[in-house]
C-alpha positions as protocol buffer text, in pm:
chain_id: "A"
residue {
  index: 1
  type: UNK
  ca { x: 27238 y: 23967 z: 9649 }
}
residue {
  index: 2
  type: UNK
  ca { x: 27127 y: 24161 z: 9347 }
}
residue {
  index: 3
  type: UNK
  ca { x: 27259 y: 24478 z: 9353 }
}
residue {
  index: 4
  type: UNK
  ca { x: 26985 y: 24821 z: 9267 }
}
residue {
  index: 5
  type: UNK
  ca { x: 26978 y: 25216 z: 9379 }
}
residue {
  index: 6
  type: UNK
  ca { x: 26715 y: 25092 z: 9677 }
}
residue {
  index: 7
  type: UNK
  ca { x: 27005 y: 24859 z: 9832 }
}
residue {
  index: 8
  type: UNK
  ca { x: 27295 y: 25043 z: 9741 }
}
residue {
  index: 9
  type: UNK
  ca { x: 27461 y: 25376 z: 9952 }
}
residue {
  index: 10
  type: UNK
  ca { x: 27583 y: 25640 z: 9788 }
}
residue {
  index: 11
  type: UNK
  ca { x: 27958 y: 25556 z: 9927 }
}
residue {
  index: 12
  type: UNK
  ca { x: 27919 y: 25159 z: 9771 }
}
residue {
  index: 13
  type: UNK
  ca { x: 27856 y: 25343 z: 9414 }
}
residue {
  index: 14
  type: UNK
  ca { x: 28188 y: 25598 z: 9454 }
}
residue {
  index: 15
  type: UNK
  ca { x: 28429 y: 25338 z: 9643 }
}
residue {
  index: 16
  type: UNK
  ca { x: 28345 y: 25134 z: 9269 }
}
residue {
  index: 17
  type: UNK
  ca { x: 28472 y: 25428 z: 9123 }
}
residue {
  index: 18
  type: UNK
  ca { x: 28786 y: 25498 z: 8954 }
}
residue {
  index: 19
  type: UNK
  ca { x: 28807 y: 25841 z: 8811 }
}
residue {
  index: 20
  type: UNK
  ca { x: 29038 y: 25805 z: 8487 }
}
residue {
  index: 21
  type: UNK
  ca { x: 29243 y: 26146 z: 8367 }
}
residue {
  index: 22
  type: UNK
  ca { x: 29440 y: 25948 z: 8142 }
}
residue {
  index: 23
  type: UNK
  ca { x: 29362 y: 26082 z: 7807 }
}
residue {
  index: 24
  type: UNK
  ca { x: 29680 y: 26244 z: 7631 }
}
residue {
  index: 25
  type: UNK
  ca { x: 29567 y: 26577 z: 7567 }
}
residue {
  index: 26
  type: UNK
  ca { x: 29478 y: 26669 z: 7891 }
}
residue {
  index: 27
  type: UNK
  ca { x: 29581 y: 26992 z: 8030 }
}
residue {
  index: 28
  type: UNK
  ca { x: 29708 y: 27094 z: 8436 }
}
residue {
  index: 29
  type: UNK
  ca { x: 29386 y: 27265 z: 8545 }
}
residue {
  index: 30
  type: UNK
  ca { x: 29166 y: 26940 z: 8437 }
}
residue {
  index: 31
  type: UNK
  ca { x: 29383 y: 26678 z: 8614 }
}
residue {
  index: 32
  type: UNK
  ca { x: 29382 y: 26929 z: 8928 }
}
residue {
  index: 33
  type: UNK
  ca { x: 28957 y: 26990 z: 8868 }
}
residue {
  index: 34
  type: UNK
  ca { x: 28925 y: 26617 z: 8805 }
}
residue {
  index: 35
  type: UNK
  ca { x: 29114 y: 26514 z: 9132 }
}
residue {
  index: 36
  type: UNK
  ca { x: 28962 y: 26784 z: 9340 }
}
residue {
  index: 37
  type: UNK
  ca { x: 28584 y: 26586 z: 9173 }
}
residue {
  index: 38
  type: UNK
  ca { x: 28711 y: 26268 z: 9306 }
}
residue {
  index: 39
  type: UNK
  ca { x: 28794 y: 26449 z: 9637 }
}
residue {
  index: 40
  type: UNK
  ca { x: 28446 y: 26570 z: 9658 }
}
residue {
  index: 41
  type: UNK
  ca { x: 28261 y: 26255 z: 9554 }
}
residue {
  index: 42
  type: UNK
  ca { x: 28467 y: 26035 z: 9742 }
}
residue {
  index: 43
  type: UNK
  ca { x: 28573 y: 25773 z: 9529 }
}
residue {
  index: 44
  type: UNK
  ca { x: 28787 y: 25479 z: 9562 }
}
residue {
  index: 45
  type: UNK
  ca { x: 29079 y: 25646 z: 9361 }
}
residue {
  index: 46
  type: UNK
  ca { x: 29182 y: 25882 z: 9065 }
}
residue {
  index: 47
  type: UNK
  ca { x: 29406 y: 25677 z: 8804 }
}
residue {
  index: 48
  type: UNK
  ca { x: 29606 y: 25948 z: 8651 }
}
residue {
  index: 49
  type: UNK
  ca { x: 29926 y: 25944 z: 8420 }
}
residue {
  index: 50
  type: UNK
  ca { x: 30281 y: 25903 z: 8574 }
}
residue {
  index: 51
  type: UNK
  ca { x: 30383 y: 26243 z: 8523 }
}
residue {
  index: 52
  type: UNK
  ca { x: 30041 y: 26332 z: 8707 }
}
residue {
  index: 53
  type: UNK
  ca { x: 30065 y: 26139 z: 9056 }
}
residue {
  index: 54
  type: UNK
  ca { x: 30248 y: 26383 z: 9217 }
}
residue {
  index: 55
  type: UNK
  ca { x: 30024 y: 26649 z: 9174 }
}
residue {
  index: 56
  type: UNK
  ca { x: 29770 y: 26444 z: 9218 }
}
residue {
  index: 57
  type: UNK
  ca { x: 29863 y: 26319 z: 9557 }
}
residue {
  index: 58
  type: UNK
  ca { x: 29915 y: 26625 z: 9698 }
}
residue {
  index: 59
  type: UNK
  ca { x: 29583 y: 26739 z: 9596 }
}
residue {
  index: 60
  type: UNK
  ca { x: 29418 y: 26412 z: 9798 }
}
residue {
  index: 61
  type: UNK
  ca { x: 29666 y: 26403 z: 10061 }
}
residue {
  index: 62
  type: UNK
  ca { x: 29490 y: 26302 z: 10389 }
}
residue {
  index: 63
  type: UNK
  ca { x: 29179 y: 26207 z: 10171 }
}
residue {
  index: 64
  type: UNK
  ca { x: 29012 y: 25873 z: 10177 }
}
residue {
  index: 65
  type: UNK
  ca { x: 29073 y: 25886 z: 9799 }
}
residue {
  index: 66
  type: UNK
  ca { x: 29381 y: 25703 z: 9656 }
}
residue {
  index: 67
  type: UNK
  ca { x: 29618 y: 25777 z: 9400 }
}
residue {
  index: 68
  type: UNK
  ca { x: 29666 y: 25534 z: 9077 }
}
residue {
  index: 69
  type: UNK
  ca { x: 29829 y: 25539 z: 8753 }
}
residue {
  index: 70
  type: UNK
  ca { x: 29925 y: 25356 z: 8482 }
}
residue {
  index: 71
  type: UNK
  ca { x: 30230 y: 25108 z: 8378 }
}
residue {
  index: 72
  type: UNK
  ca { x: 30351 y: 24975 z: 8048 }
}
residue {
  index: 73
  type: UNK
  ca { x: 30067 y: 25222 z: 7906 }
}
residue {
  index: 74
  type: UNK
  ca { x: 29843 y: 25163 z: 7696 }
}
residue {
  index: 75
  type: UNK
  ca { x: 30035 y: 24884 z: 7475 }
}
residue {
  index: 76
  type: UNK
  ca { x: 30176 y: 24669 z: 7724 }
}
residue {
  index: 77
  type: UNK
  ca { x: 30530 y: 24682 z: 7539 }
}
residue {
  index: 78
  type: UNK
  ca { x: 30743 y: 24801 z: 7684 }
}
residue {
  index: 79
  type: UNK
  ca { x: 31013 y: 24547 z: 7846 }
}
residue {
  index: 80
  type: UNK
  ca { x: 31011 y: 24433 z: 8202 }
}
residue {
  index: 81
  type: UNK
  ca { x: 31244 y: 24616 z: 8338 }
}
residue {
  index: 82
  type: UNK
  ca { x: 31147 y: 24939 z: 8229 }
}
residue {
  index: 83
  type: UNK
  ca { x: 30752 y: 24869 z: 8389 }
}
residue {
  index: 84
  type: UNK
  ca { x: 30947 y: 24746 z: 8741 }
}
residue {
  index: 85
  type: UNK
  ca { x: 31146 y: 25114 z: 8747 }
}
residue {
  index: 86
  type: UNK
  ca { x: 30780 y: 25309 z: 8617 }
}
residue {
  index: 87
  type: UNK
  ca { x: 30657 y: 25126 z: 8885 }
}
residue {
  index: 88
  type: UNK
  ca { x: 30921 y: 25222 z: 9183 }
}
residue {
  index: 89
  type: UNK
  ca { x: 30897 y: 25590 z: 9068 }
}
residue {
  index: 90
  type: UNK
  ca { x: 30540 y: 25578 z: 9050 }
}
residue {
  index: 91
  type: UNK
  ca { x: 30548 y: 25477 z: 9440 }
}
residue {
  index: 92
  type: UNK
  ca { x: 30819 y: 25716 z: 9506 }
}
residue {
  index: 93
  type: UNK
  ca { x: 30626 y: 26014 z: 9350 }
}
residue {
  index: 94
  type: UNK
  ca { x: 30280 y: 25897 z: 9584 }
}
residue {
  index: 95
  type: UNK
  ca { x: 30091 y: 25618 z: 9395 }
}
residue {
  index: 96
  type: UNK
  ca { x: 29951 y: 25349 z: 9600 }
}
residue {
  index: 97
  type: UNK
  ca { x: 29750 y: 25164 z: 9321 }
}
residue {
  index: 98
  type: UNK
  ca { x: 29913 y: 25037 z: 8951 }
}
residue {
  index: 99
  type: UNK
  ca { x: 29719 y: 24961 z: 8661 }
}
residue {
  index: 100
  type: UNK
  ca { x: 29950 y: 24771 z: 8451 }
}
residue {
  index: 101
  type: UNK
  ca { x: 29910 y: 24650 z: 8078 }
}
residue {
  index: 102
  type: UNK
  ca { x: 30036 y: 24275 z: 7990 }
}
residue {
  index: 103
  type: UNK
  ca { x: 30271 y: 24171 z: 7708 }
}
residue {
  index: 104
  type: UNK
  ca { x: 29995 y: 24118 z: 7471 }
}
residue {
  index: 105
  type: UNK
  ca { x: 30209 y: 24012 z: 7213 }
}
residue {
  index: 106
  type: UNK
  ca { x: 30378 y: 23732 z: 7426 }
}
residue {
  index: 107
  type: UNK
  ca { x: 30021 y: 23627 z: 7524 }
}
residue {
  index: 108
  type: UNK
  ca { x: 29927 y: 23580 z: 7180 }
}
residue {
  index: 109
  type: UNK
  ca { x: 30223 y: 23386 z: 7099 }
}
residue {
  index: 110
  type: UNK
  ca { x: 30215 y: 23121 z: 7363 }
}
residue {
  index: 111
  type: UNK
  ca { x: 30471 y: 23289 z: 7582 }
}
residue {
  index: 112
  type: UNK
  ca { x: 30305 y: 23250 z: 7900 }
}
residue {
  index: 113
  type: UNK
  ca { x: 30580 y: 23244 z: 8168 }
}
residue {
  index: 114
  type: UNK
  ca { x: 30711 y: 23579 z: 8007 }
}
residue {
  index: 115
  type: UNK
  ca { x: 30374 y: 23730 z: 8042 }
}
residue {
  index: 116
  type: UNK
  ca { x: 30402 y: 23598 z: 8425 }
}
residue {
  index: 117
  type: UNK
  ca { x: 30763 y: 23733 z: 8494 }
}
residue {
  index: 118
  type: UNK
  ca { x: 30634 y: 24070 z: 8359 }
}
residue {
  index: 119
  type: UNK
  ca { x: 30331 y: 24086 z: 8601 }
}
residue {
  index: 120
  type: UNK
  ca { x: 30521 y: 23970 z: 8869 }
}
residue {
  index: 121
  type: UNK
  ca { x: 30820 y: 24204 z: 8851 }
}
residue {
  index: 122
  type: UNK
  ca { x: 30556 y: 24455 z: 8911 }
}
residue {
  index: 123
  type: UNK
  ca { x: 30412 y: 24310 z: 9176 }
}
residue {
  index: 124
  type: UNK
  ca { x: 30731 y: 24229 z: 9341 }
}
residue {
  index: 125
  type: UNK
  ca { x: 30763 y: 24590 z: 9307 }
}
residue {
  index: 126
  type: UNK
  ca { x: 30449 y: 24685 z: 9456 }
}
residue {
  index: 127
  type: UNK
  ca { x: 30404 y: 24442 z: 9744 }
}
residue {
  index: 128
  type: UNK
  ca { x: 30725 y: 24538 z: 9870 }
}
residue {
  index: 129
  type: UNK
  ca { x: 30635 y: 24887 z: 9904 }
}
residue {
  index: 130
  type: UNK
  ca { x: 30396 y: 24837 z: 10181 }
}
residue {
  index: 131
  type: UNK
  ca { x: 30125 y: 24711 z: 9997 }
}
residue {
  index: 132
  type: UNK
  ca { x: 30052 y: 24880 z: 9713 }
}
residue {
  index: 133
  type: UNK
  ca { x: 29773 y: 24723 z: 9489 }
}
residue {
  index: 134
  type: UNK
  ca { x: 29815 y: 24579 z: 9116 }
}
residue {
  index: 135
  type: UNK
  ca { x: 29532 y: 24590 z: 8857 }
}
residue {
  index: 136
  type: UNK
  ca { x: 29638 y: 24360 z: 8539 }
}
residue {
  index: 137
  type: UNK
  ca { x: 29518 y: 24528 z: 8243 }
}
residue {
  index: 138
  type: UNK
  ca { x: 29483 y: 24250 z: 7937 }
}
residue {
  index: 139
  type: UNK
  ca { x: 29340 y: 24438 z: 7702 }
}
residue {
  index: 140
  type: UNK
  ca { x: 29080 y: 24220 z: 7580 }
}
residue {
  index: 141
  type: UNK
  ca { x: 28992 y: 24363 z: 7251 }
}
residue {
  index: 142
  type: UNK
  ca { x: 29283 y: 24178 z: 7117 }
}
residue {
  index: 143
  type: UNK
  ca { x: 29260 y: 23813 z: 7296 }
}
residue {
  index: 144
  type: UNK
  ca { x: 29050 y: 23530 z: 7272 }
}
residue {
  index: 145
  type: UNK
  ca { x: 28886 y: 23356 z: 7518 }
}
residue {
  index: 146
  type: UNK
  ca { x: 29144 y: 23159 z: 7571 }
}
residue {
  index: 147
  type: UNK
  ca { x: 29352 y: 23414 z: 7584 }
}
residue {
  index: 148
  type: UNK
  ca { x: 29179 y: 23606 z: 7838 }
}
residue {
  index: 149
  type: UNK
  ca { x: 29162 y: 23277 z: 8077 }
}
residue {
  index: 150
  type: UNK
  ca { x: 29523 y: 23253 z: 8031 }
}
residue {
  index: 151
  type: UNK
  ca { x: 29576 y: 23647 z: 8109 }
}
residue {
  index: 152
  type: UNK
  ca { x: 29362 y: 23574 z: 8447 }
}
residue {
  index: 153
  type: UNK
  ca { x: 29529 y: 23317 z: 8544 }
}
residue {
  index: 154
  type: UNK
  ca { x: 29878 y: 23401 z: 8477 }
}
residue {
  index: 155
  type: UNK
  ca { x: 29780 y: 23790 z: 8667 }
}
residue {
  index: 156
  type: UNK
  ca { x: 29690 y: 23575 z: 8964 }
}
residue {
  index: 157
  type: UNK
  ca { x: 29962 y: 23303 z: 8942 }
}
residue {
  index: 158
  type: UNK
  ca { x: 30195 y: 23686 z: 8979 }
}
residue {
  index: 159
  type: UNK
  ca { x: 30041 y: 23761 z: 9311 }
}
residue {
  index: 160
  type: UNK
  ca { x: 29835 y: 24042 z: 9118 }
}
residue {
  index: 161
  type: UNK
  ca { x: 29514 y: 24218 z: 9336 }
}
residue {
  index: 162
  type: UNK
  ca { x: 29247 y: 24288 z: 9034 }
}
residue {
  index: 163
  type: UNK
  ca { x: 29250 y: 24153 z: 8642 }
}
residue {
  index: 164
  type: UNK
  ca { x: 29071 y: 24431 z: 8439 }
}
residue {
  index: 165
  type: UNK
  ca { x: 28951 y: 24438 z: 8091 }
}
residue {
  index: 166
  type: UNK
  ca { x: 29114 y: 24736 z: 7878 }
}
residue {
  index: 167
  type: UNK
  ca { x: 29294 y: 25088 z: 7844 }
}
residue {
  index: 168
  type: UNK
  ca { x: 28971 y: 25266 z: 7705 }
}
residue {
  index: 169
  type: UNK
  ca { x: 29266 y: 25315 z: 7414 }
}
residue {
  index: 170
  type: UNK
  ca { x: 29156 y: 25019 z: 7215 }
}
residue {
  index: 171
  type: UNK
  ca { x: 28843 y: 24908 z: 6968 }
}
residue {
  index: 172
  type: UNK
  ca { x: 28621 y: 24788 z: 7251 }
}
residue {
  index: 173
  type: UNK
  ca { x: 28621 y: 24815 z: 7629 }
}
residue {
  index: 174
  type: UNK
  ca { x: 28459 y: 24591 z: 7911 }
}
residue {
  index: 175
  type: UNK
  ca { x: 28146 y: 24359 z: 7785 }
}
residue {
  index: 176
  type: UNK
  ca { x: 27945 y: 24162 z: 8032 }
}
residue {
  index: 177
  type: UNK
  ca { x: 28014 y: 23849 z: 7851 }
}
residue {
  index: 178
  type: UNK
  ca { x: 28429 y: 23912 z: 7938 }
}
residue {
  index: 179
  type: UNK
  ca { x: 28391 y: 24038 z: 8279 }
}
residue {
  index: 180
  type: UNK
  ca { x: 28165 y: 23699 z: 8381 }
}
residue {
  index: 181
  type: UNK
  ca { x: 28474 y: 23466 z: 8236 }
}
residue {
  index: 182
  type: UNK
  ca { x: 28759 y: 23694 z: 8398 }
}
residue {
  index: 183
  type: UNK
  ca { x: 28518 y: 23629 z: 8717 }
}
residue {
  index: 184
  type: UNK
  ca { x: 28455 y: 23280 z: 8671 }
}
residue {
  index: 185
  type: UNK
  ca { x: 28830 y: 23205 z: 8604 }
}
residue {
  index: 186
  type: UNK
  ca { x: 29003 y: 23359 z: 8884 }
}
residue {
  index: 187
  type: UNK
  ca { x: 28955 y: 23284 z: 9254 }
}
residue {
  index: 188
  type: UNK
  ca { x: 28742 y: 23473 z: 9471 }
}
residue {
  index: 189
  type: UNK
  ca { x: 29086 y: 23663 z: 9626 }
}
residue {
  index: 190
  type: UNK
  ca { x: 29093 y: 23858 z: 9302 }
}
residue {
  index: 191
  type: UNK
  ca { x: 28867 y: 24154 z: 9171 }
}
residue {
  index: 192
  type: UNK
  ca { x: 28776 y: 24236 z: 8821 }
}
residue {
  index: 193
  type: UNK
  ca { x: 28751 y: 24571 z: 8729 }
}
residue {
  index: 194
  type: UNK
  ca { x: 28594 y: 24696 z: 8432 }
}
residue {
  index: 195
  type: UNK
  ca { x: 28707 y: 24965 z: 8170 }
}
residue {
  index: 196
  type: UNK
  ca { x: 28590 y: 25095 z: 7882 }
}
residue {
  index: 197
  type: UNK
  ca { x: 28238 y: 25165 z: 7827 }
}
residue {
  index: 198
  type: UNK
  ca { x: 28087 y: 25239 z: 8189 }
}
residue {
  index: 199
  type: UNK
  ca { x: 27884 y: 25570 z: 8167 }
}
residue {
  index: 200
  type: UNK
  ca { x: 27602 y: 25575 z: 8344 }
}
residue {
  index: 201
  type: UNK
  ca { x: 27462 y: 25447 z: 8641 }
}
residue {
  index: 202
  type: UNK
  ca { x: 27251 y: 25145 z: 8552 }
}
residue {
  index: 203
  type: UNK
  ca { x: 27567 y: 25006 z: 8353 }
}
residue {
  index: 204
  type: UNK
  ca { x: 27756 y: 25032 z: 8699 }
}
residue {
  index: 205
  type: UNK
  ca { x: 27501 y: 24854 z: 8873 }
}
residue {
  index: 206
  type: UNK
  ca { x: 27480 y: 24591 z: 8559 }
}
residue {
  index: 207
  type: UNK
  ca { x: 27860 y: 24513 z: 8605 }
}
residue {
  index: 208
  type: UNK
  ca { x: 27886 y: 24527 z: 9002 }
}
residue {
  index: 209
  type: UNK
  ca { x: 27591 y: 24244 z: 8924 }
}
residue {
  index: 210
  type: UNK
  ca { x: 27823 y: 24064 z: 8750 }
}
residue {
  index: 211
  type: UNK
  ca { x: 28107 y: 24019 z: 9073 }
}
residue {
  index: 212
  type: UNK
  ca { x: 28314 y: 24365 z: 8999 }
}
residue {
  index: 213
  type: UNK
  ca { x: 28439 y: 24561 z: 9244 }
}
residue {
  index: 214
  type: UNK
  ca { x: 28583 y: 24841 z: 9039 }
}
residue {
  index: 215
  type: UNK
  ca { x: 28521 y: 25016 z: 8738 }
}
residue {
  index: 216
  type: UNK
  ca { x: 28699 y: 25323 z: 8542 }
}
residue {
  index: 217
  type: UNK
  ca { x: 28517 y: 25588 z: 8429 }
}
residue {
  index: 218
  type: UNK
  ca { x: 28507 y: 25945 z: 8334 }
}
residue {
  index: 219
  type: UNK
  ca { x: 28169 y: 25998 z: 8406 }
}
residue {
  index: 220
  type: UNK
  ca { x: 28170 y: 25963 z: 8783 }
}
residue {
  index: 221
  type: UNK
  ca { x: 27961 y: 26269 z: 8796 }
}
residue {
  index: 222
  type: UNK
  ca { x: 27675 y: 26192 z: 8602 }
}
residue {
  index: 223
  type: UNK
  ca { x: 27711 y: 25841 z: 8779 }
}
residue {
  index: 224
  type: UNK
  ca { x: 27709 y: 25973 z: 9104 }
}
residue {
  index: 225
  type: UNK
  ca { x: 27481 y: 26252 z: 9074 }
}
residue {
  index: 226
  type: UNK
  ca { x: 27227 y: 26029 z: 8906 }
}
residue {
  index: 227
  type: UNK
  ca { x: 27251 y: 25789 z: 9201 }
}
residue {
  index: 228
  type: UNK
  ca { x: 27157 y: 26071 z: 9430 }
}
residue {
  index: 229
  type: UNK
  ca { x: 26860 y: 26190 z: 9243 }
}
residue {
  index: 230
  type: UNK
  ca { x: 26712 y: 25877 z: 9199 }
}
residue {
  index: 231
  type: UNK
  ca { x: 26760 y: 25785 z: 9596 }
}
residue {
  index: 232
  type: UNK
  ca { x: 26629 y: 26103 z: 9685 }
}
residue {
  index: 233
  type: UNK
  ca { x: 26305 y: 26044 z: 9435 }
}
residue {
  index: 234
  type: UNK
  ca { x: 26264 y: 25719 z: 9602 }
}
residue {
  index: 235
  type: UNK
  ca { x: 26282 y: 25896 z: 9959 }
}
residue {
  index: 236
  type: UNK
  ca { x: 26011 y: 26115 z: 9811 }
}
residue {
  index: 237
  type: UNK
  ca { x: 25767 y: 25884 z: 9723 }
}
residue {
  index: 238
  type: UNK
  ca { x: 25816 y: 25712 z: 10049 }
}
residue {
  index: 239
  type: UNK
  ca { x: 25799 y: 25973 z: 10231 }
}
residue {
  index: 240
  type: UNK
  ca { x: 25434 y: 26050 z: 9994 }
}
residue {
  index: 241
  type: UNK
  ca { x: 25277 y: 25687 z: 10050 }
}
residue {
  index: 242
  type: UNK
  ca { x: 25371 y: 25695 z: 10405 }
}
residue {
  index: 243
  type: UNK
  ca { x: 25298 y: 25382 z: 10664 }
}
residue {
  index: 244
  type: UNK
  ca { x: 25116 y: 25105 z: 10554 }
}
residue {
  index: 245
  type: UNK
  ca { x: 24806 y: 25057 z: 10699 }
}
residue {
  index: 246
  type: UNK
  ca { x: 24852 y: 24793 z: 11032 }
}
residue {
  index: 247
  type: UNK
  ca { x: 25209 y: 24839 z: 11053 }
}
């Protein structure tokens, strides 16, 4: 099915929806404002920074919105064992999702069953929490196609949930034609999200289109808010035309 505002609800559009409150300057009273948005749109979670999630989660507690944040962020260096104990605190403080950044460098070198003992410490991590889902960042700005096949592949080999494009943090986010290969190249069991890039409405719908489940954005009000004006302008005209003659 080809996915439009006339066969899409509002709640398929903000359960897409990660709200980001990631960037580095950003003060109390906008994480708080920005959780208590994603509270009242009812999206599928906020992705906030470590030293956010608590806050965070008490803000949403008993909410159908989740808490996630971010590991090994945004370079993907540091080592292994310092993303497995960001990841048990993160879980500790009230985080049930983890969007975690490769070893780009040991990608781009060949090192593949490092990169795959990195996601998978994570994971282990994770899964053994209760269930707690893993997004594999790979940062594609800095791979090549290859690269990003063997990123997918070695995220699912891990027992990861989701691959996903970027940070936002580097020279380019998600492009259509990287989220079709990610999709292509894992198995149906794992989502892609996209990040990086998704602002408005139509370029939700464009990348849902494209066999993502999630995206990342900032602008999940204009998204959302958009959605609801155009349904309701649809409803209007509708509602204008009325039956059709014989029916």
């Amino acid at each position: 099915m080809t996915f439009s505002v006339d066969n899409l609800t509002e709640r398929q559009v903000a359960k897409a929806i990660d709200h980001s409150l990631l960037r580095p300057e950003l003060d109390d009273a906008f994480v708080e404002d920005g959780c208590r948005l994603a509270l009242e749109y009812d999206v599928a979670s906020v992705c906030v920074r470590p030293v956010d999630v608590g806050r965070a989660a008490a803000i949403l507690a008993g909410s159908d919105v989740t808490v996630g944040t971010v590991i090994g962020f945004p370079h993907g260096s540091s080592t292994t064992a310092t993303k497995a104990f960001e990841a048990e605190r993160a879980l500790e403080d009230g985080a049930t999702e983890l969007d975690m950044v490769i070893d780009i460098g040991a990608l781009r070198s060949g090192r593949d069953e490092d990169v795959r003992r990195d996601i998978q410490a994570v994971v282990a991590v994770a899964h053994r929490s209760g269930g707690a889902i893993v997004k594999v960042i790979l940062e594609n700005a800095y791979l090549t196609d290859d690269e990003k096949v063997r990123g997918s592949r070695l995220a699912e080999a891990a027992g990861a949930d989701f691959v996903k494009t970027s940070t936002g943090f580097a020279p380019s986010g998600a492009t259509h034609e990287d989220l079709a290969l990610m999709r292509r190249t894992v198995s149906p069991d794992i989502q892609v999200k996209a990040a990086g890039g998704v602002r408005t409405l139509d370029a939700l719908i464009d990348v849902m289109n494209l066999g993502v489940t999630r995206v990342g954005a900032t602008a999940t009000k204009a998204i959302i808010d958009d959605f609801r004006a155009r349904k309701a302008g649809s409803a209007a005209v509708a509602a204008a035309v009325g039956p059709e003659v014989g029916s």
